Amino acid sequence: MKDLEQAVRRNSPDLVFVVKGSDFSRGNIEQIRVDSDATIINWNPDNPFKVRSKERRMQEYLDALPEYDAVFIWSEELFAPLRENGARNVELLPFGYTPELHYPARSKPKYECATVFLGHWSKKRQRYLTPLAESDIDLSIYGGGWKRHCFDRTVRRHVQGGPVTGEEYSVAMCSADVVLNIVADHNLNAYNFRSFEIPATGSAMLTTHTERQEEIFGDGAAYANDPEELLSETRRLLSNPDERQRMAERGADRVQPHTIRTRMERVIETV
């Protein structure tokens, strides 16, 4: 926090943009206001009322809300709770993708598989992937925590490695026929970053169903409401390559406006 305070004093910015700020106290934000005339805004890409799907609150973040000139959040479902906790001006800022990182890439043999899931372990994700792991479908899993937390040997044998980042992230998705997305419960009825990153690579996305994803992508993605439907939809897509390709093309077209740059332009216009 001292580094930020020193940077504010040194540069006299017009805008201070705090991402999440779960470790910033109300006093920290008050000090920035004392040291500058900057507009101070916050964007929280998490759910401050349900941290990692557990009934935990980002209490320090919530206590600091009244000090921000504007608070951006990714779901309108959180507007009222944020206002009840003191936020004066709440604005919508959805997730998005970065074209320099998320694009149609050439596949690599090391990642090639029928279906892939890229993401850290959670109980929900393990539950959804178990029927696939028990089937004859070629499934690859990459991400943190799987070796540490997943004790189901059937699922563990599909874990190929830890997190895949940078350009390799797009390569891994483009090397699979179907890319899975399992939206965490703390993302409510909305989306996560993968909801935008997967279509941006031109990959066929099969995701757990949420209303906001369906509003954005429509038939540019496939949806599942439970683990068994995830398995059946995977089989359907794998057996219909032409349909899968058309769906991926529709998804790639519909994701185009949803870049991180567009999101930041929205912030500047609002401020």
CSV table of C-alpha atoms in Angstrom, one decimal:
chain,number,residue,atom,x,y,z
A,1,MET,CA,0.0,0.0,0.0
A,2,LYS,CA,2.9,2.4,0.7
A,3,ASP,CA,4.1,1.9,-2.9
A,4,LEU,CA,0.7,3.0,-4.2
A,5,GLU,CA,0.5,6.0,-1.8
A,6,GLN,CA,4.0,7.1,-2.9
A,7,ALA,CA,3.1,6.7,-6.6
A,8,VAL,CA,0.0,8.8,-6.1
A,9,ARG,CA,2.0,11.6,-4.5
A,10,ARG,CA,4.7,11.4,-7.2
A,11,ASN,CA,2.5,11.3,-10.3
A,12,SER,CA,-0.6,13.2,-9.3
A,13,PRO,CA,-2.9,11.0,-11.4
A,14,ASP,CA,-6.4,11.9,-12.6
A,15,LEU,CA,-7.6,8.4,-11.9
A,16,VAL,CA,-6.7,5.7,-9.4
A,17,PHE,CA,-8.1,2.3,-10.6
A,18,VAL,CA,-8.1,-0.3,-7.8
A,19,VAL,CA,-8.6,-3.9,-8.9
A,20,LYS,CA,-10.2,-5.9,-6.1
A,21,GLY,CA,-8.5,-4.1,-3.3
A,22,SER,CA,-9.3,-6.7,-0.7
A,23,ASP,CA,-6.3,-5.6,1.3
A,24,PHE,CA,-7.0,-1.9,1.1
A,25,SER,CA,-8.6,-0.5,4.2
A,26,ARG,CA,-11.0,2.5,4.4
A,27,GLY,CA,-8.1,4.5,5.8
A,28,ASN,CA,-5.9,3.6,2.9
A,29,ILE,CA,-8.4,5.0,0.4
A,30,GLU,CA,-8.9,8.1,2.6
A,31,GLN,CA,-5.2,8.7,2.5
A,32,ILE,CA,-5.1,8.6,-1.3
A,33,ARG,CA,-7.9,11.2,-1.3
A,34,VAL,CA,-5.9,13.4,1.0
A,35,ASP,CA,-2.8,13.1,-1.2
A,36,SER,CA,-4.4,13.8,-4.5
A,37,ASP,CA,-7.5,15.1,-6.4
A,38,ALA,CA,-7.8,11.8,-8.3
A,39,THR,CA,-11.1,10.0,-8.9
A,40,ILE,CA,-10.8,6.7,-7.1
A,41,ILE,CA,-12.7,3.7,-8.5
A,42,ASN,CA,-12.7,0.0,-7.8
A,43,TRP,CA,-13.4,-3.0,-9.9
A,44,ASN,CA,-13.8,-6.3,-8.1
A,45,PRO,CA,-13.6,-9.4,-10.4
A,46,ASP,CA,-14.6,-11.7,-7.4
A,47,ASN,CA,-17.8,-12.0,-5.4
A,48,PRO,CA,-17.1,-10.1,-2.1
A,49,PHE,CA,-20.0,-11.9,-0.4
A,50,LYS,CA,-19.1,-15.4,-1.4
A,51,VAL,CA,-15.4,-15.9,-1.6
A,52,ARG,CA,-14.5,-19.0,-3.7
A,53,SER,CA,-18.1,-20.2,-3.3
A,54,LYS,CA,-17.8,-20.3,0.5
A,55,GLU,CA,-19.9,-18.1,2.9
A,56,ARG,CA,-17.0,-15.7,3.5
A,57,ARG,CA,-17.0,-11.9,3.0
A,58,MET,CA,-14.3,-9.6,1.9
A,59,GLN,CA,-14.9,-7.5,5.0
A,60,GLU,CA,-12.1,-4.9,4.6
A,61,TYR,CA,-13.1,-4.3,1.0
A,62,LEU,CA,-16.7,-3.9,2.0
A,63,ASP,CA,-15.8,-1.4,4.8
A,64,ALA,CA,-13.9,0.7,2.3
A,65,LEU,CA,-16.7,0.9,-0.3
A,66,PRO,CA,-18.0,4.4,0.8
A,67,GLU,CA,-14.6,6.0,0.0
A,68,TYR,CA,-14.7,5.1,-3.7
A,69,ASP,CA,-16.2,7.5,-6.2
A,70,ALA,CA,-17.5,4.5,-8.2
A,71,VAL,CA,-17.5,0.7,-7.7
A,72,PHE,CA,-17.6,-1.5,-10.8
A,73,ILE,CA,-18.8,-5.1,-10.6
A,74,TRP,CA,-19.4,-7.8,-13.1
A,75,SER,CA,-23.1,-8.7,-12.2
A,76,GLU,CA,-26.1,-6.6,-11.6
A,77,GLU,CA,-27.2,-9.2,-9.0
A,78,LEU,CA,-24.5,-7.6,-6.7
A,79,PHE,CA,-25.7,-4.0,-7.2
A,80,ALA,CA,-28.1,-3.9,-4.2
A,81,PRO,CA,-25.8,-5.7,-1.7
A,82,LEU,CA,-23.0,-3.3,-2.6
A,83,ARG,CA,-25.2,-0.3,-2.1
A,84,GLU,CA,-26.4,-1.7,1.2
A,85,ASN,CA,-22.8,-1.8,2.3
A,86,GLY,CA,-22.1,1.8,1.4
A,87,ALA,CA,-21.2,2.0,-2.2
A,88,ARG,CA,-22.3,5.3,-3.6
A,89,ASN,CA,-22.1,4.7,-7.3
A,90,VAL,CA,-22.3,1.1,-8.6
A,91,GLU,CA,-21.6,0.4,-12.3
A,92,LEU,CA,-21.6,-2.8,-14.4
A,93,LEU,CA,-18.3,-4.0,-15.8
A,94,PRO,CA,-18.4,-7.5,-17.2
A,95,PHE,CA,-15.4,-9.8,-17.8
A,96,GLY,CA,-13.8,-10.0,-21.3
A,97,TYR,CA,-10.8,-11.3,-23.2
A,98,THR,CA,-7.5,-10.0,-24.4
A,99,PRO,CA,-7.0,-10.5,-28.2
A,100,GLU,CA,-3.2,-10.5,-27.8
A,101,LEU,CA,-3.5,-13.7,-25.6
A,102,HIS,CA,-6.8,-15.3,-26.7
A,103,TYR,CA,-6.9,-16.0,-30.4
A,104,PRO,CA,-7.1,-19.0,-32.8
A,105,ALA,CA,-3.8,-20.7,-32.4
A,106,ARG,CA,-2.1,-23.6,-34.1
A,107,SER,CA,-2.6,-26.9,-32.2
A,108,LYS,CA,0.3,-28.8,-30.7
A,109,PRO,CA,0.4,-32.7,-30.4
A,110,LYS,CA,1.1,-32.5,-26.6
A,111,TYR,CA,-2.3,-30.9,-26.0
A,112,GLU,CA,-4.4,-32.7,-28.6
A,113,CYS,CA,-7.4,-34.5,-27.1
A,114,ALA,CA,-11.2,-34.8,-27.6
A,115,THR,CA,-12.1,-32.5,-24.7
A,116,VAL,CA,-10.1,-30.3,-22.3
A,117,PHE,CA,-10.7,-28.5,-19.0
A,118,LEU,CA,-8.3,-25.7,-18.0
A,119,GLY,CA,-8.8,-24.4,-14.5
A,120,HIS,CA,-8.0,-24.9,-10.8
A,121,TRP,CA,-9.6,-27.7,-8.8
A,122,SER,CA,-12.9,-27.3,-6.9
A,123,LYS,CA,-15.4,-29.7,-5.6
A,124,LYS,CA,-18.0,-28.6,-8.1
A,125,ARG,CA,-15.5,-29.0,-11.0
A,126,GLN,CA,-14.5,-32.5,-9.9
A,127,ARG,CA,-18.2,-33.4,-9.6
A,128,TYR,CA,-19.0,-32.3,-13.1
A,129,LEU,CA,-15.9,-33.9,-14.6
A,130,THR,CA,-16.3,-37.3,-12.9
A,131,PRO,CA,-18.8,-38.8,-15.4
A,132,LEU,CA,-16.6,-37.7,-18.2
A,133,ALA,CA,-13.5,-39.2,-16.5
A,134,GLU,CA,-15.4,-42.5,-16.1
A,135,SER,CA,-16.4,-42.6,-19.7
A,136,ASP,CA,-14.4,-43.6,-22.8
A,137,ILE,CA,-14.0,-40.0,-23.8
A,138,ASP,CA,-10.5,-38.6,-24.2
A,139,LEU,CA,-10.3,-36.0,-21.5
A,140,SER,CA,-7.4,-33.8,-20.4
A,141,ILE,CA,-7.3,-31.7,-17.3
A,142,TYR,CA,-4.9,-28.9,-16.6
A,143,GLY,CA,-4.8,-26.6,-13.5
A,144,GLY,CA,-3.8,-26.0,-10.0
A,145,GLY,CA,-4.8,-28.1,-7.0
A,146,TRP,CA,-5.9,-31.2,-8.9
A,147,LYS,CA,-3.0,-33.3,-7.6
A,148,ARG,CA,-3.3,-31.9,-4.1
A,149,HIS,CA,-7.1,-32.0,-3.6
A,150,CYS,CA,-8.5,-34.6,-6.0
A,151,PHE,CA,-8.3,-38.1,-4.5
A,152,ASP,CA,-10.5,-39.8,-7.1
A,153,ARG,CA,-8.1,-42.0,-9.0
A,154,THR,CA,-10.3,-42.1,-12.1
A,155,VAL,CA,-10.3,-38.3,-12.3
A,156,ARG,CA,-6.6,-37.9,-11.4
A,157,ARG,CA,-5.5,-40.1,-14.3
A,158,HIS,CA,-6.8,-37.4,-16.7
A,159,VAL,CA,-4.8,-34.6,-15.0
A,160,GLN,CA,-2.0,-33.8,-17.5
A,161,GLY,CA,-0.3,-30.9,-15.6
A,162,GLY,CA,-0.7,-27.6,-13.7
A,163,PRO,CA,-1.9,-24.3,-14.9
A,164,VAL,CA,-1.4,-23.4,-18.6
A,165,THR,CA,-0.7,-19.7,-19.1
A,166,GLY,CA,0.3,-17.2,-21.7
A,167,GLU,CA,0.2,-18.1,-25.4
A,168,GLU,CA,0.1,-21.8,-24.4
A,169,TYR,CA,-3.4,-21.3,-22.9
A,170,SER,CA,-4.9,-20.6,-26.4
A,171,VAL,CA,-2.8,-23.4,-27.9
A,172,ALA,CA,-4.2,-25.9,-25.4
A,173,MET,CA,-7.8,-24.9,-26.2
A,174,CYS,CA,-7.3,-24.9,-29.9
A,175,SER,CA,-5.8,-28.5,-29.7
A,176,ALA,CA,-9.0,-29.9,-28.3
A,177,ASP,CA,-12.3,-30.6,-30.1
A,178,VAL,CA,-14.4,-29.4,-27.2
A,179,VAL,CA,-13.4,-27.0,-24.4
A,180,LEU,CA,-15.2,-27.2,-21.1
A,181,ASN,CA,-16.1,-24.3,-18.8
A,182,ILE,CA,-17.5,-24.9,-15.3
A,183,VAL,CA,-18.8,-21.7,-13.8
A,184,ALA,CA,-18.3,-21.5,-10.0
A,185,ASP,CA,-21.2,-20.9,-7.7
A,186,HIS,CA,-19.8,-17.5,-6.6
A,187,ASN,CA,-20.2,-16.3,-10.2
A,188,LEU,CA,-23.9,-16.5,-9.7
A,189,ASN,CA,-26.0,-16.6,-12.9
A,190,ALA,CA,-23.3,-14.8,-14.9
A,191,TYR,CA,-20.0,-16.0,-16.3
A,192,ASN,CA,-16.3,-16.2,-15.7
A,193,PHE,CA,-13.3,-15.1,-17.8
A,194,ARG,CA,-13.2,-18.4,-19.6
A,195,SER,CA,-16.7,-17.7,-20.9
A,196,PHE,CA,-15.1,-15.0,-23.2
A,197,GLU,CA,-11.6,-16.5,-23.6
A,198,ILE,CA,-12.8,-19.8,-25.0
A,199,PRO,CA,-14.9,-18.4,-27.9
A,200,ALA,CA,-12.2,-15.9,-28.6
A,201,THR,CA,-9.8,-18.7,-29.6
A,202,GLY,CA,-12.4,-20.1,-32.1
A,203,SER,CA,-12.9,-23.2,-29.9
A,204,ALA,CA,-16.2,-25.0,-29.3
A,205,MET,CA,-17.3,-24.1,-25.7
A,206,LEU,CA,-19.5,-26.4,-23.6
A,207,THR,CA,-20.3,-24.6,-20.4
A,208,THR,CA,-22.4,-25.0,-17.3
A,209,HIS,CA,-25.6,-23.1,-18.0
A,210,THR,CA,-26.1,-19.5,-16.8
A,211,GLU,CA,-28.6,-17.0,-18.0
A,212,ARG,CA,-26.1,-14.3,-18.8
A,213,GLN,CA,-23.9,-16.7,-20.9
A,214,GLU,CA,-26.9,-17.7,-22.9
A,215,GLU,CA,-27.9,-14.1,-23.4
A,216,ILE,CA,-24.5,-13.2,-24.8
A,217,PHE,CA,-23.7,-16.3,-26.8
A,218,GLY,CA,-27.0,-18.0,-27.6
A,219,ASP,CA,-26.3,-20.9,-29.9
A,220,GLY,CA,-22.7,-19.9,-30.1
A,221,ALA,CA,-22.0,-22.3,-27.1
A,222,ALA,CA,-23.5,-25.4,-25.7
A,223,TYR,CA,-24.8,-25.7,-22.1
A,224,ALA,CA,-25.2,-28.3,-19.4
A,225,ASN,CA,-27.3,-28.1,-16.2
A,226,ASP,CA,-25.7,-31.1,-14.4
A,227,PRO,CA,-22.8,-33.5,-14.7
A,228,GLU,CA,-24.8,-36.1,-16.7
A,229,GLU,CA,-25.8,-33.4,-19.2
A,230,LEU,CA,-22.2,-32.3,-19.5
A,231,LEU,CA,-21.3,-35.9,-20.5
A,232,SER,CA,-24.2,-36.2,-23.0
A,233,GLU,CA,-23.6,-32.8,-24.6
A,234,THR,CA,-19.9,-33.7,-24.9
A,235,ARG,CA,-20.8,-36.9,-26.7
A,236,ARG,CA,-23.2,-35.0,-29.0
A,237,LEU,CA,-20.7,-32.4,-30.0
A,238,LEU,CA,-17.9,-34.9,-30.6
A,239,SER,CA,-20.1,-36.9,-32.9
A,240,ASN,CA,-21.2,-33.8,-34.9
A,241,PRO,CA,-18.0,-32.0,-36.1
A,242,ASP,CA,-19.8,-29.8,-38.6
A,243,GLU,CA,-22.3,-28.6,-35.9
A,244,ARG,CA,-19.4,-28.1,-33.5
A,245,GLN,CA,-17.6,-26.0,-36.0
A,246,ARG,CA,-20.6,-23.8,-36.8
A,247,MET,CA,-21.2,-23.3,-33.1
A,248,ALA,CA,-17.6,-22.3,-32.5
A,249,GLU,CA,-17.8,-19.8,-35.4
A,250,ARG,CA,-21.0,-18.2,-34.0
A,251,GLY,CA,-19.3,-18.0,-30.6
A,252,ALA,CA,-16.2,-16.3,-32.1
A,253,ASP,CA,-18.4,-13.8,-33.8
A,254,ARG,CA,-20.4,-12.9,-30.8
A,255,VAL,CA,-17.5,-12.5,-28.4
A,256,GLN,CA,-15.8,-9.9,-30.6
A,257,PRO,CA,-17.1,-6.8,-28.8
A,258,HIS,CA,-16.2,-8.1,-25.4
A,259,THR,CA,-12.5,-7.2,-25.2
A,260,ILE,CA,-10.7,-5.9,-22.0
A,261,ARG,CA,-9.9,-2.7,-24.0
A,262,THR,CA,-13.6,-2.2,-24.6
A,263,ARG,CA,-14.2,-2.7,-20.9
A,264,MET,CA,-11.6,-0.1,-20.0
A,265,GLU,CA,-13.1,2.4,-22.5
A,266,ARG,CA,-16.4,2.0,-20.6
A,267,VAL,CA,-14.6,2.8,-17.4
A,268,ILE,CA,-13.1,6.0,-18.8
A,269,GLU,CA,-16.5,7.1,-20.4
A,270,THR,CA,-18.3,6.5,-17.1
A,271,VAL,CA,-15.7,8.4,-15.0
